[in-house]
PDB file of C-alpha atoms in Angstrom:
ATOM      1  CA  UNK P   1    -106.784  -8.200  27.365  1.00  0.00           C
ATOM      2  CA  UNK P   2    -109.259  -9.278  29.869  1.00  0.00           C
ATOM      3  CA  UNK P   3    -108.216 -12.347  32.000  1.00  0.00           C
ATOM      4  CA  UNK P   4    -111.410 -14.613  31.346  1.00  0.00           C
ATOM      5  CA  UNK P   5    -111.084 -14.116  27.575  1.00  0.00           C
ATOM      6  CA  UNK P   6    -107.093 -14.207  27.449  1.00  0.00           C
ATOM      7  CA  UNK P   7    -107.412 -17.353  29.319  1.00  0.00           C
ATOM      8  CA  UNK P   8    -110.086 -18.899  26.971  1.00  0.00           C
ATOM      9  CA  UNK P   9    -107.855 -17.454  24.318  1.00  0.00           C
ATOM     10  CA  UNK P  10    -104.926 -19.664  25.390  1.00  0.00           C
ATOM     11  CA  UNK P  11    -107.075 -22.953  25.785  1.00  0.00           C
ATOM     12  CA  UNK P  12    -108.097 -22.856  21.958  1.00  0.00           C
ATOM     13  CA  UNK P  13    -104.227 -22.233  21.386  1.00  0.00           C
ATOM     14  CA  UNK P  14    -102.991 -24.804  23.804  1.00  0.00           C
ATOM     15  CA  UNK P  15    -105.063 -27.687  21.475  1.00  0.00           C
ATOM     16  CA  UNK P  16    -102.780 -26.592  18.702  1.00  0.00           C
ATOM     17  CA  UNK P  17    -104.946 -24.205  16.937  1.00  0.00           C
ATOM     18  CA  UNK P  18    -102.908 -21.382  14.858  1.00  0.00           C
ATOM     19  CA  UNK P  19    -103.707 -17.859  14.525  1.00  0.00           C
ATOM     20  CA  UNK P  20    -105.419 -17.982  11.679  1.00  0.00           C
ATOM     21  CA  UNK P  21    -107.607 -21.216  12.502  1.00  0.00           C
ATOM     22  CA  UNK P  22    -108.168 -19.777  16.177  1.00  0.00           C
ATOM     23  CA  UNK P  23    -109.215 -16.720  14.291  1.00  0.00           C
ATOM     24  CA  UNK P  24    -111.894 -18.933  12.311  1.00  0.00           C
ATOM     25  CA  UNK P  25    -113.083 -20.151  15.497  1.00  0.00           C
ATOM     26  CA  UNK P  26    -113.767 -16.526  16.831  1.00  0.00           C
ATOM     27  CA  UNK P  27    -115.385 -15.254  13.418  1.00  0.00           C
ATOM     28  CA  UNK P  28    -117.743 -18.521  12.325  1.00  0.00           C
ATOM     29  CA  UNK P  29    -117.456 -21.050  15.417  1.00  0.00           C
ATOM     30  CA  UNK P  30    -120.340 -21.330  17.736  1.00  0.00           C
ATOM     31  CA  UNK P  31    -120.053 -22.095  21.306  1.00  0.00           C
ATOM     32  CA  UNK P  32    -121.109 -25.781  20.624  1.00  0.00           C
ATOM     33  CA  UNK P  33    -118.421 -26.008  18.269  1.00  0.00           C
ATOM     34  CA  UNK P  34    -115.279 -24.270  20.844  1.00  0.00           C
ATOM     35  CA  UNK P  35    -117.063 -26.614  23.687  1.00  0.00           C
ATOM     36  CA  UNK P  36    -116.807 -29.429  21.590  1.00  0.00           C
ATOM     37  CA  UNK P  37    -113.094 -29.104  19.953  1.00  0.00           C
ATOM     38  CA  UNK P  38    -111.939 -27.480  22.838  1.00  0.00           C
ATOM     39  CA  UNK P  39    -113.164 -27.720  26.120  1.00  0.00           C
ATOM     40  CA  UNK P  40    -116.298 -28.106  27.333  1.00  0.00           C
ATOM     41  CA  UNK P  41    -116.551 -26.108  30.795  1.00  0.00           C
ATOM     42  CA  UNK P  42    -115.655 -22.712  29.789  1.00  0.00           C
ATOM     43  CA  UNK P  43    -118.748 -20.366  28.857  1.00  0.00           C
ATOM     44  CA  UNK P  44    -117.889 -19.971  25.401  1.00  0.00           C
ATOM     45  CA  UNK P  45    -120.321 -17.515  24.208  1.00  0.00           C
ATOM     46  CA  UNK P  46    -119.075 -14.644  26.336  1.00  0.00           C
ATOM     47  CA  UNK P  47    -115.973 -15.103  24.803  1.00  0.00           C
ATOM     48  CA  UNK P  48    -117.573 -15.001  21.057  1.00  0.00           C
ATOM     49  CA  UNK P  49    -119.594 -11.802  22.169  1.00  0.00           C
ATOM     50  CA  UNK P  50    -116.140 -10.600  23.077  1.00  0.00           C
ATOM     51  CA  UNK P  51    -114.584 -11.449  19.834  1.00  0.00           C
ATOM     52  CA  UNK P  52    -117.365  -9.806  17.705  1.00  0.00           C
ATOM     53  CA  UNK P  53    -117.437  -6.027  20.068  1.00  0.00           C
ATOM     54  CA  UNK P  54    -113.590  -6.071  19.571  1.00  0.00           C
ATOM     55  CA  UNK P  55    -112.258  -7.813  17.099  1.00  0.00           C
ATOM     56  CA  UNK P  56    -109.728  -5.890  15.862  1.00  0.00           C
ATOM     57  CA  UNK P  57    -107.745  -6.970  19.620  1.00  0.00           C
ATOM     58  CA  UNK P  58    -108.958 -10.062  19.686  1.00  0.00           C
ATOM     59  CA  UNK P  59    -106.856 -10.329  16.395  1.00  0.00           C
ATOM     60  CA  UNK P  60    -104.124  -8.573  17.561  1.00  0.00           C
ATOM     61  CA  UNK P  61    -103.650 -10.829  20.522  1.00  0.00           C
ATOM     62  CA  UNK P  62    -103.952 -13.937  18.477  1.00  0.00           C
ATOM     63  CA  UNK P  63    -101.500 -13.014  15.494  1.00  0.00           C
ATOM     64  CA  UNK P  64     -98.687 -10.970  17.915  1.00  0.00           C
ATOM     65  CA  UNK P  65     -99.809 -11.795  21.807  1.00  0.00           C
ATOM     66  CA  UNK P  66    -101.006  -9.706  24.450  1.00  0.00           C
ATOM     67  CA  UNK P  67    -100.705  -8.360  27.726  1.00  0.00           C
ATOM     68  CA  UNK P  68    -103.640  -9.139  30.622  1.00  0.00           C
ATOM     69  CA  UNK P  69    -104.920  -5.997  31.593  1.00  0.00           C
ATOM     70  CA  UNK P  70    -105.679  -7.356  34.744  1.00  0.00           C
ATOM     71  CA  UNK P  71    -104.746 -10.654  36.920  1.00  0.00           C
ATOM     72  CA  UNK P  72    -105.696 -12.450  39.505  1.00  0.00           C
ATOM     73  CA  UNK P  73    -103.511 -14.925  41.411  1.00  0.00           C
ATOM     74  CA  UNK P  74    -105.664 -17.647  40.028  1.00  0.00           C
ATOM     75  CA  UNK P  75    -105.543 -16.097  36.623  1.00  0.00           C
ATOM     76  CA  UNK P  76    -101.526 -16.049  36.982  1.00  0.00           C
ATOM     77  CA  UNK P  77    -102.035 -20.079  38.009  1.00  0.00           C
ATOM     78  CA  UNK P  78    -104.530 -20.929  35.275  1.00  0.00           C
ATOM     79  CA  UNK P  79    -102.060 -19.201  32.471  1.00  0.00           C
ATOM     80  CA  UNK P  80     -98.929 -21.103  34.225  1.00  0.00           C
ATOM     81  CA  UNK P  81    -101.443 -24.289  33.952  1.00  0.00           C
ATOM     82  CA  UNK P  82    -102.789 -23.784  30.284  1.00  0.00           C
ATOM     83  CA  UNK P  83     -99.899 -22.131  28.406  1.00  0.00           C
ATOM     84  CA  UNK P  84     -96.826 -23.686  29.972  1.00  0.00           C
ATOM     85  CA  UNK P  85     -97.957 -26.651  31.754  1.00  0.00           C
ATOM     86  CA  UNK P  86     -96.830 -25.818  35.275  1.00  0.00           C
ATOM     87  CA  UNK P  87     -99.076 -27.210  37.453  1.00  0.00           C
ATOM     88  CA  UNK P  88     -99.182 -26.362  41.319  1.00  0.00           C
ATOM     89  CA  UNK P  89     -97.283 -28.985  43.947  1.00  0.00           C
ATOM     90  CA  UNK P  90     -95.849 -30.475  40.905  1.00  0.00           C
ATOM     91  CA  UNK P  91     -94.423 -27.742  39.052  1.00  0.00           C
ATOM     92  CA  UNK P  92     -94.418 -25.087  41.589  1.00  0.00           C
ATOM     93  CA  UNK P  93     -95.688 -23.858  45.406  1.00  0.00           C
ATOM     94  CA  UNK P  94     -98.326 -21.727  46.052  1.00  0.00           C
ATOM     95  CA  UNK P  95     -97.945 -20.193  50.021  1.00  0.00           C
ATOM     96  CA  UNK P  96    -100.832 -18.202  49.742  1.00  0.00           C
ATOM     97  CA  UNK P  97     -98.752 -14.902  48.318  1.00  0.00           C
ATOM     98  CA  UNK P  98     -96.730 -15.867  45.739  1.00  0.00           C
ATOM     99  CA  UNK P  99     -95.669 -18.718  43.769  1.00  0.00           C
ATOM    100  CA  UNK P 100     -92.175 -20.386  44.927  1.00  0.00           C
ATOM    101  CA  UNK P 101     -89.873 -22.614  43.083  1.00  0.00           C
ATOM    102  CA  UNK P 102     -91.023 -22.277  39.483  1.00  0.00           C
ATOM    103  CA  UNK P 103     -88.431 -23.520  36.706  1.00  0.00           C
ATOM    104  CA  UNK P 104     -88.978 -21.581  33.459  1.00  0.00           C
ATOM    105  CA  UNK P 105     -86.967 -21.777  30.049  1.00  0.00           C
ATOM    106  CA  UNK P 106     -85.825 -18.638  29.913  1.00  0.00           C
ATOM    107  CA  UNK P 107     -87.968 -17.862  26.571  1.00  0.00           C
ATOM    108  CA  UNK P 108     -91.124 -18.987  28.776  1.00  0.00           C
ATOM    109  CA  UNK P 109     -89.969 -16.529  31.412  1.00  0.00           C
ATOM    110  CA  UNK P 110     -89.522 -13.525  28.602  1.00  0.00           C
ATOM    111  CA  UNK P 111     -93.229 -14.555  27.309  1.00  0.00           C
ATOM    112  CA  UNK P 112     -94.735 -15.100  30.567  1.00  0.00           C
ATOM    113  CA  UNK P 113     -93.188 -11.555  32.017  1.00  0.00           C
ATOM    114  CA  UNK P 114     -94.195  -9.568  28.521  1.00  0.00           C
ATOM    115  CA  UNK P 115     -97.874 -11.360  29.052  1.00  0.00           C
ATOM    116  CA  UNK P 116     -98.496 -10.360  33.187  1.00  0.00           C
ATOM    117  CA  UNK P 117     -99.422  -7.032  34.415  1.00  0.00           C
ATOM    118  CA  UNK P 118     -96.471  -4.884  35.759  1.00  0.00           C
ATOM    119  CA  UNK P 119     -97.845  -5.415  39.666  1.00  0.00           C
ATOM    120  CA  UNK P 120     -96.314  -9.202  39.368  1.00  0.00           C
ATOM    121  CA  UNK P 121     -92.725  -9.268  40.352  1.00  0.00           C
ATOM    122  CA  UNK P 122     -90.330 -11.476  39.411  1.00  0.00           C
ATOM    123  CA  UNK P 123     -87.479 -12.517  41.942  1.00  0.00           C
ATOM    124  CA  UNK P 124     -85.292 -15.025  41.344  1.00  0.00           C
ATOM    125  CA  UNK P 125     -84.156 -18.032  43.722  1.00  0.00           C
ATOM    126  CA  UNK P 126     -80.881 -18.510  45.624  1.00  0.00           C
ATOM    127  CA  UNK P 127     -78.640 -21.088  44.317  1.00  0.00           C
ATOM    128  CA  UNK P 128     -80.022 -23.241  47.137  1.00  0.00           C
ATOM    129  CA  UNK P 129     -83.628 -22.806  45.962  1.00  0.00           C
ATOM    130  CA  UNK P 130     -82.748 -23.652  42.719  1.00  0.00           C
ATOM    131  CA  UNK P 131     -80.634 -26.390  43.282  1.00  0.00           C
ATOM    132  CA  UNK P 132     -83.196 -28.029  45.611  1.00  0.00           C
ATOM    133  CA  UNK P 133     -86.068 -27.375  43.107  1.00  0.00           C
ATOM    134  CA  UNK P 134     -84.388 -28.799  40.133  1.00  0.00           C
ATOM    135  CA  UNK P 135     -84.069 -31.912  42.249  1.00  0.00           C
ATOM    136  CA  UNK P 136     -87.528 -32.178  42.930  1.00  0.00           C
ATOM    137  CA  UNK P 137     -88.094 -31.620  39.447  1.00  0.00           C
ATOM    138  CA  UNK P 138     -85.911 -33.824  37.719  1.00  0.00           C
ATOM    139  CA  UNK P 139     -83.501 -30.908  36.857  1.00  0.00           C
ATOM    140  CA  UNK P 140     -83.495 -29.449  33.412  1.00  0.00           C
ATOM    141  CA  UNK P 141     -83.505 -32.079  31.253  1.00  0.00           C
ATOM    142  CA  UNK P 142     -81.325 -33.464  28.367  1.00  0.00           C
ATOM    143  CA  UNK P 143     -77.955 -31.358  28.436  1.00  0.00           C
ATOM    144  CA  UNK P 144     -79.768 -29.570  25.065  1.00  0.00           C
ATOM    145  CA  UNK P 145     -82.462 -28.214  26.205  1.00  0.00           C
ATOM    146  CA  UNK P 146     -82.822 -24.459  27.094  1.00  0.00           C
ATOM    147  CA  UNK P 147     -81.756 -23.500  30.580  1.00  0.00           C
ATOM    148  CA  UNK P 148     -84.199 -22.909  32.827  1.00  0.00           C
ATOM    149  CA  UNK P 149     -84.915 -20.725  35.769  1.00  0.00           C
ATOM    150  CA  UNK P 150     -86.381 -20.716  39.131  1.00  0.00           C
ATOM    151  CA  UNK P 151     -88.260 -17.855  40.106  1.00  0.00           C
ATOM    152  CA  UNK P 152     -91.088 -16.807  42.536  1.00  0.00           C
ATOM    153  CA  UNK P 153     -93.686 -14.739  41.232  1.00  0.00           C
ATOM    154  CA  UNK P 154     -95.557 -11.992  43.675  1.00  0.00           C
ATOM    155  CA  UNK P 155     -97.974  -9.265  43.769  1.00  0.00           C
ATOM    156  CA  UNK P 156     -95.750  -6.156  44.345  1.00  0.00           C
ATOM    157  CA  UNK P 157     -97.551  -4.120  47.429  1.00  0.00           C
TER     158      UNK P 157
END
């Protein structure tokens, strides 16, 4: 799926919408309607043009997810931002190539890996990194939570 759209996609979501109310949305929503219950910045109407030209994805990605066909590094930051929370120098480092030091679940990594194109690597942090990160972070929680990872995420060459 196209990153603008994908990313609009995941704002609707991210307010709590489910598939078949996000679906709604897309079919009988106007653009004053998604920038008022949702968010107000995005261009809206591109993504409703979208919808109508293809909606047999658009419901596809809604009801079973989706891969991006096509992501920028600021795509890859917005997603981390919208659909997980992660937010940059809180959650994570951005050097200029790749994000260091981010601390996924490992069901958000599964998702966020089946979601990115293949040119994104994943590697995974020392023990060191890890350790050091979690202390910035606050470590992983309450003892049940899920465990959680630290990765860094780069463009493969």
């Amino acid at each position: 799926m196209p990153q603008l759209y994908a990313l609009q996609l995941e704002r609707i979501i991210a307010r709590g919408f489910s598939a078949d109310e996000t679906l709604e949305l897309l079919r009988h929503g106007s653009k004053e309607e998604l920038a008022a219950r949702i968010d107000p910045k995005p261009t809206w109407e591109r993504l409703l043009t979208y919808a109508e030209e293809h909606w047999a994805n658009v419901e596809t990605a809604v009801r079973e997810g989706y891969r991006f066909s096509f992501l920028t590094i600021g795509g890859l930051k917005s997603l981390l931002e919208i659909k997980f929370r992660k937010r940059e120098e809180t959650d994570y480092r951005f050097t200029g190539e790749r994000i260091e030091g981010l601390r996924l679940a490992d069901s958000e990594l599964a998702l966020l890996r089946s979601m990115v194109p293949a040119y994104w690597a994943f590697i995974p942090a020392d023990a060191a990194e890890a350790e050091a990160q979690a202390a910035r972070t606050g470590g992983s929680g309450a003892p049940d939570t899920e465990p959680k990872r630290t990765v860094a995420i780069a463009m493969m060459p």
